[in-house]
PDB file of C-alpha atoms in Angstrom:
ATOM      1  CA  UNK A 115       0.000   0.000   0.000  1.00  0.00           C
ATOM      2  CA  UNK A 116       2.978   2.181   0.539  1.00  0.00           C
ATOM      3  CA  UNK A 117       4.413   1.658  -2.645  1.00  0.00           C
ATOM      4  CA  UNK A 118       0.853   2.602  -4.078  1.00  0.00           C
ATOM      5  CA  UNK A 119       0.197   5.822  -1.936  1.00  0.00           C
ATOM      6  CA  UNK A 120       4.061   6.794  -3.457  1.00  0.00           C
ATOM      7  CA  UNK A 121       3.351   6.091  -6.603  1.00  0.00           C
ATOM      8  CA  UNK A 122       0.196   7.769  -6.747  1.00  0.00           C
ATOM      9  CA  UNK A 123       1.504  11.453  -5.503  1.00  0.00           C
ATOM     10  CA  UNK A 124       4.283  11.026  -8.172  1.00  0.00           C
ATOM     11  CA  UNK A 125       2.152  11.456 -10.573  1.00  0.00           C
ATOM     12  CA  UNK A 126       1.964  14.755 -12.257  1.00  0.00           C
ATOM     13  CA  UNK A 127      -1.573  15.331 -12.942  1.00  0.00           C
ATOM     14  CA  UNK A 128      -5.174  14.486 -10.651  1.00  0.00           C
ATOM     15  CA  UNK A 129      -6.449  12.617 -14.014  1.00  0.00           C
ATOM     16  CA  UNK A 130      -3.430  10.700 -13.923  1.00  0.00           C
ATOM     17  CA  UNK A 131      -4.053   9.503 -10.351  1.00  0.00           C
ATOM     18  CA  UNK A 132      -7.224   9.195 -11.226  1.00  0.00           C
ATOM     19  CA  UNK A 133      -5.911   6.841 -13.789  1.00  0.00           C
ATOM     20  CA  UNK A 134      -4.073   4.506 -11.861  1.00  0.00           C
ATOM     21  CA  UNK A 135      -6.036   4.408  -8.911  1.00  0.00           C
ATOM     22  CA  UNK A 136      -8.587   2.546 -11.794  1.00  0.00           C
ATOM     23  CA  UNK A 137      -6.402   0.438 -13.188  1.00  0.00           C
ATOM     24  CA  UNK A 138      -5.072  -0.644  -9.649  1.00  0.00           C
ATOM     25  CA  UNK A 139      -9.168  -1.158  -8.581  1.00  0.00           C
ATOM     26  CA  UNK A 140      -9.158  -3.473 -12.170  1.00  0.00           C
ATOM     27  CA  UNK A 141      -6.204  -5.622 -10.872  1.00  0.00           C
ATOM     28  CA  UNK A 142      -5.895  -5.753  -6.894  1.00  0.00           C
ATOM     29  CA  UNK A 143      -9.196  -4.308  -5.619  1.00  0.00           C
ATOM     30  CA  UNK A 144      -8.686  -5.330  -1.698  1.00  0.00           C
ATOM     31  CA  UNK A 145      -5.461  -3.459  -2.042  1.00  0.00           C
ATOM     32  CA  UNK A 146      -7.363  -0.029  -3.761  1.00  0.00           C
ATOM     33  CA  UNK A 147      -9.635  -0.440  -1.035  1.00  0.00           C
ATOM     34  CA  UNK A 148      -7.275  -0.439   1.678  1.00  0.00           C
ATOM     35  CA  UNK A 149      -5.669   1.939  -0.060  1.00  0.00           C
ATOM     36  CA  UNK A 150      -8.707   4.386  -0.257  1.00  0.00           C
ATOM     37  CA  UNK A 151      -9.623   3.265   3.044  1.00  0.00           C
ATOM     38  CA  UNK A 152      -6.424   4.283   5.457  1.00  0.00           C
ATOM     39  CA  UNK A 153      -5.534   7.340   3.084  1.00  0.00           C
ATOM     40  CA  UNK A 154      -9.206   8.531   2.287  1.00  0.00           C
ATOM     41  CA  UNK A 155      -8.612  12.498   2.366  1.00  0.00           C
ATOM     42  CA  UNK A 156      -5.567  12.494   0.152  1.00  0.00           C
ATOM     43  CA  UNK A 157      -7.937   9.621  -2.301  1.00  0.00           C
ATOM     44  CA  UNK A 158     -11.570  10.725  -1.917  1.00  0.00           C
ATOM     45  CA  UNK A 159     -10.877  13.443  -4.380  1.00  0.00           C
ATOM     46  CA  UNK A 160      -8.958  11.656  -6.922  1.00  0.00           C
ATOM     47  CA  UNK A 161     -12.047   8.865  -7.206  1.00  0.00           C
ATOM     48  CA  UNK A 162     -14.981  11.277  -7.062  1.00  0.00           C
ATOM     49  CA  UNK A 163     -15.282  15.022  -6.830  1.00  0.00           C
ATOM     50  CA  UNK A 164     -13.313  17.126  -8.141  1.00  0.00           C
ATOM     51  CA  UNK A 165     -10.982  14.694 -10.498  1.00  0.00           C
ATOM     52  CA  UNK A 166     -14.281  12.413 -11.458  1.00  0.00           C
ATOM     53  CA  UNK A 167     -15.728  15.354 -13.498  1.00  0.00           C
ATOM     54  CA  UNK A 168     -12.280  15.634 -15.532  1.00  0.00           C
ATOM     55  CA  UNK A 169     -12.554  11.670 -16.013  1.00  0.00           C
ATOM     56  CA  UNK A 170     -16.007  11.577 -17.228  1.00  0.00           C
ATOM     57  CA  UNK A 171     -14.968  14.854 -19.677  1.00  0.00           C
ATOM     58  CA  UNK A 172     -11.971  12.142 -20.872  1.00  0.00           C
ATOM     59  CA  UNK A 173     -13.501   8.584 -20.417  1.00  0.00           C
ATOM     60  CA  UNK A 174     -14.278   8.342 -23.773  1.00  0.00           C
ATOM     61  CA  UNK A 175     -10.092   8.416 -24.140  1.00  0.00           C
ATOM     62  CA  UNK A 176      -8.895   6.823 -20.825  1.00  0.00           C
ATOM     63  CA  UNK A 177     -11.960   4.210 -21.203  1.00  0.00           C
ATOM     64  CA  UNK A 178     -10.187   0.537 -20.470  1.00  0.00           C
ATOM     65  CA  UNK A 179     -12.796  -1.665 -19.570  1.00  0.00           C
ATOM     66  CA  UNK A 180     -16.664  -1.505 -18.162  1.00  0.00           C
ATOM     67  CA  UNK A 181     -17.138  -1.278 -14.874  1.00  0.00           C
ATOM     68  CA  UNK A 182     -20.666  -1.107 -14.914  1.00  0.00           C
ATOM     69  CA  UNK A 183     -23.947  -1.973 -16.906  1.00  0.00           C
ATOM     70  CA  UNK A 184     -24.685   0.528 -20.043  1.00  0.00           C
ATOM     71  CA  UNK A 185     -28.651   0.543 -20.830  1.00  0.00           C
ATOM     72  CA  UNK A 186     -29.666   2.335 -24.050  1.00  0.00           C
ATOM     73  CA  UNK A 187     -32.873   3.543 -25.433  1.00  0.00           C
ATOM     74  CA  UNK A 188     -32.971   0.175 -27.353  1.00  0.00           C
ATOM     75  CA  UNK A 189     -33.748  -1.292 -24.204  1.00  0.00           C
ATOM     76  CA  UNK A 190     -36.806   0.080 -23.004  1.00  0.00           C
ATOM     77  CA  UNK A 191     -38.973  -2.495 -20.983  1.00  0.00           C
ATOM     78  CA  UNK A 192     -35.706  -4.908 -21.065  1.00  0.00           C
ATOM     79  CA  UNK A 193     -34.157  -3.336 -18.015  1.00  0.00           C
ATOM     80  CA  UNK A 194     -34.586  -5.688 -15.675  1.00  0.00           C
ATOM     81  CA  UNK A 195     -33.497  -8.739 -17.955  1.00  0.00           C
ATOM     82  CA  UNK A 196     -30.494  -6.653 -18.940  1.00  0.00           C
ATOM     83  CA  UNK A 197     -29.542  -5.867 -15.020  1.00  0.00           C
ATOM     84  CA  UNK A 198     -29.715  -9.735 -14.277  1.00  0.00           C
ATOM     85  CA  UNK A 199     -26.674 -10.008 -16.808  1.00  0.00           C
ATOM     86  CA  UNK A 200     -24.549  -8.479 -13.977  1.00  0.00           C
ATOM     87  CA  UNK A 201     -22.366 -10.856 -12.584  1.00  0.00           C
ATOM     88  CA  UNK A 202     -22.953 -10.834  -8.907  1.00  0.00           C
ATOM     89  CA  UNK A 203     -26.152 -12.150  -7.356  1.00  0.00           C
ATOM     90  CA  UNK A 204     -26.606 -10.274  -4.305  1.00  0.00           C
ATOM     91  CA  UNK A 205     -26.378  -7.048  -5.687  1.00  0.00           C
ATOM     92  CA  UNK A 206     -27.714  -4.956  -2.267  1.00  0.00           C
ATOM     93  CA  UNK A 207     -26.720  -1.144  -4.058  1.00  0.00           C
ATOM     94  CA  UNK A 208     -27.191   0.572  -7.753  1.00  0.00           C
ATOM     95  CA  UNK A 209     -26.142   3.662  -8.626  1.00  0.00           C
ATOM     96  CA  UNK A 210     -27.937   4.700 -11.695  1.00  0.00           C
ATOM     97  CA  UNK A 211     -27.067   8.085 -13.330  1.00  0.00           C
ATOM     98  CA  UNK A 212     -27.696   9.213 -17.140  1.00  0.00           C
ATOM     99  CA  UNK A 213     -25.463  10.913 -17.284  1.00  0.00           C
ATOM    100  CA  UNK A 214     -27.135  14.359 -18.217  1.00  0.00           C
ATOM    101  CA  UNK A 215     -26.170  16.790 -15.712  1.00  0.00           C
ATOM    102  CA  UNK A 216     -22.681  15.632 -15.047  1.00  0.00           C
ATOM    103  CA  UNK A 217     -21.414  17.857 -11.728  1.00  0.00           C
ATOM    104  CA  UNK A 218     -22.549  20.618 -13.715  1.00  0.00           C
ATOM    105  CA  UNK A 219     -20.654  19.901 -17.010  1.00  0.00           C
ATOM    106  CA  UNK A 220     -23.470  19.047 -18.877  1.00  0.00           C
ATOM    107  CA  UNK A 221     -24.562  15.833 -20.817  1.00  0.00           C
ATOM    108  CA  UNK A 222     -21.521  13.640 -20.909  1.00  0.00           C
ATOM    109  CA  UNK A 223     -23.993  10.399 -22.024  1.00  0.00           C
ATOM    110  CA  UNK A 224     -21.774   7.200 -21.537  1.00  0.00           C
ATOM    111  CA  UNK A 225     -18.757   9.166 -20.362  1.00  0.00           C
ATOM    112  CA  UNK A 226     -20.336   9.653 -17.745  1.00  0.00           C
ATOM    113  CA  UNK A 227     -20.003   6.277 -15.669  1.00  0.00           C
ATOM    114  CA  UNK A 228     -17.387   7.412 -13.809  1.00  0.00           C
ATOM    115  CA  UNK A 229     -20.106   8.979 -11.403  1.00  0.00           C
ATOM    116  CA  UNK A 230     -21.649   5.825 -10.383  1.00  0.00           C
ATOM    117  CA  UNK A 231     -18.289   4.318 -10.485  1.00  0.00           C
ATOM    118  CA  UNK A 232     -16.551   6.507  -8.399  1.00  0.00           C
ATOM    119  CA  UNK A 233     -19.752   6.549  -5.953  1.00  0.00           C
ATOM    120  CA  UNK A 234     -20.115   2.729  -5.199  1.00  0.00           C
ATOM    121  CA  UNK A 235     -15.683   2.782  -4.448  1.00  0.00           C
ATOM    122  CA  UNK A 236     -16.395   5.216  -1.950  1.00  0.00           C
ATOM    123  CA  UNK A 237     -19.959   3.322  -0.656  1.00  0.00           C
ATOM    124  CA  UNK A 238     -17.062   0.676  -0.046  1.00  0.00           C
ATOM    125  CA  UNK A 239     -14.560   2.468   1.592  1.00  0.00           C
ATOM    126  CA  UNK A 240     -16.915   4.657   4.019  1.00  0.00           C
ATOM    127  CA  UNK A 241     -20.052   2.103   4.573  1.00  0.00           C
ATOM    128  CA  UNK A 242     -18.722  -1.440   3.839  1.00  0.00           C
ATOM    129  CA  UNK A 243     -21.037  -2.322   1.137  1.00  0.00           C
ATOM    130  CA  UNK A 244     -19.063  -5.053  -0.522  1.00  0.00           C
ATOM    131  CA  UNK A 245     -18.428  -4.351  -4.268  1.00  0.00           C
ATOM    132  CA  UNK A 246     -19.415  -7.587  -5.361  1.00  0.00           C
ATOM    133  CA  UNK A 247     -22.948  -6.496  -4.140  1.00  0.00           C
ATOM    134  CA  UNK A 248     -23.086  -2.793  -6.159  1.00  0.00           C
ATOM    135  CA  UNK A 249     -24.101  -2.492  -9.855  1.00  0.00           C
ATOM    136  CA  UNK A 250     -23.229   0.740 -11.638  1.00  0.00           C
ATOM    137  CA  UNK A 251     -25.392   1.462 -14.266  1.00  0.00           C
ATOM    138  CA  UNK A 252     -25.345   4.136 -16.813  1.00  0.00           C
ATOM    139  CA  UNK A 253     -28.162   5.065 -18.699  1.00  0.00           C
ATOM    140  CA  UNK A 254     -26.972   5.468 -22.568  1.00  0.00           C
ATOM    141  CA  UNK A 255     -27.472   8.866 -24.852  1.00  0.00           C
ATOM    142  CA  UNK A 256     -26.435  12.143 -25.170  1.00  0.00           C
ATOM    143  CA  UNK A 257     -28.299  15.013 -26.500  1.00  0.00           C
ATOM    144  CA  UNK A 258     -24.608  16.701 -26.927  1.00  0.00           C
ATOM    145  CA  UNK A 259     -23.617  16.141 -30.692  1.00  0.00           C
ATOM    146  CA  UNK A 260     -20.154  16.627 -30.693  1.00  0.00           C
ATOM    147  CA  UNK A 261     -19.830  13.630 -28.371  1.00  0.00           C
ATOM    148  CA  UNK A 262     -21.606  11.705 -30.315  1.00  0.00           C
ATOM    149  CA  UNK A 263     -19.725  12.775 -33.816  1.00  0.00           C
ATOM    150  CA  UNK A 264     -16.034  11.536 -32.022  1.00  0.00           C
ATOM    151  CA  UNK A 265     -14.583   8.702 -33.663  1.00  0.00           C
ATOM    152  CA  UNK A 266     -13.617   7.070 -30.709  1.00  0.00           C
ATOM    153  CA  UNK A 267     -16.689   7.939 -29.089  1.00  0.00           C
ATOM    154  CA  UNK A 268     -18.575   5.527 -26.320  1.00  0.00           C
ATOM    155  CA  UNK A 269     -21.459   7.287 -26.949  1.00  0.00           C
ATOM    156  CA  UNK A 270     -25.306   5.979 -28.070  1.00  0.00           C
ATOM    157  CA  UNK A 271     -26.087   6.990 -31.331  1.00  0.00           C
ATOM    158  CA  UNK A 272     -29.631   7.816 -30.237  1.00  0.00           C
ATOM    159  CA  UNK A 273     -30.515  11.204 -28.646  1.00  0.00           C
ATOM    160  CA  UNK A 274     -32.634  11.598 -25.745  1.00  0.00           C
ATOM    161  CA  UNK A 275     -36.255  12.710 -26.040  1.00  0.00           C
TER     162      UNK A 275
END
């Protein structure tokens, strides 16, 4: 955990942090917990607000793999068969956002997971909730067209009525 806490302030940037705090959740998550847990000042910020705004802005970029259940238009009155694809079976906690009001940035459509993301890590961290028993879910579409015109884009090709 030292070694992680060091290697986290040498980075030069909070989006950077931000970055490998993830990637460390994707490969040793008891260790970003602990982690987050016994240095949760310094880390709350990096995982949520202010740095998550700056992620969602750039997920479309830093995106490496899901961490959470995208629903689109498309699936109207298929929710509930699409949550039950998750891969945990006592899920006790989801965080559902669309995305559409991003901390005041505006629509940020599938960019912006990070929100429920970053919401369930700190559920963990401050009130125990296992993470095998959260679902993030992010609601797909963005009325912003210049997301949705990126090449690289994660975004719905739909727009929201």
């Amino acid at each position: 955990m030292l070694r992680v806490v060091a290697n986290v302030r040498k980075k030069s940037s909070d989006l950077e942090r931000y970055i490998f705090l993830m990637g460390l959740q994707d490969r040793n998550e008891t260790l970003f917990y602990r982690t987050l847990l016994d240095h949760l000042e310094e880390m709350m910020p990096i995982i949520y607000t202010p740095t998550v705004g700056l992620a969602c802005q750039e997920y479309g970029h830093i995106f490496r793999r899901p961490r959470g259940i995208f629903v689109s238009m498309k699936d109207a009155g298929r929710v509930r068969r699409i949550l039950q694809n998750w891969p945990a079976r006592n899920v006790q906690v989801i965080v559902v956002t669309d995305g559409e009001r991003t901390l005041g940035l505006g629509d940020l459509g599938a960019d912006g997971m990070g929100i429920p993301v970053g919401k369930l890590a700190l559920y963990t961290a401050c009130a125990g909730i296992h993470p095998s028993a959260q679902a993030p879910s992010k609601h797909l579409g963005c009325c912003r067209q210049k997301l949705r015109l990126l090449p690289d884009s994660l975004q719905s090709c739909r727009v929201r009525r």
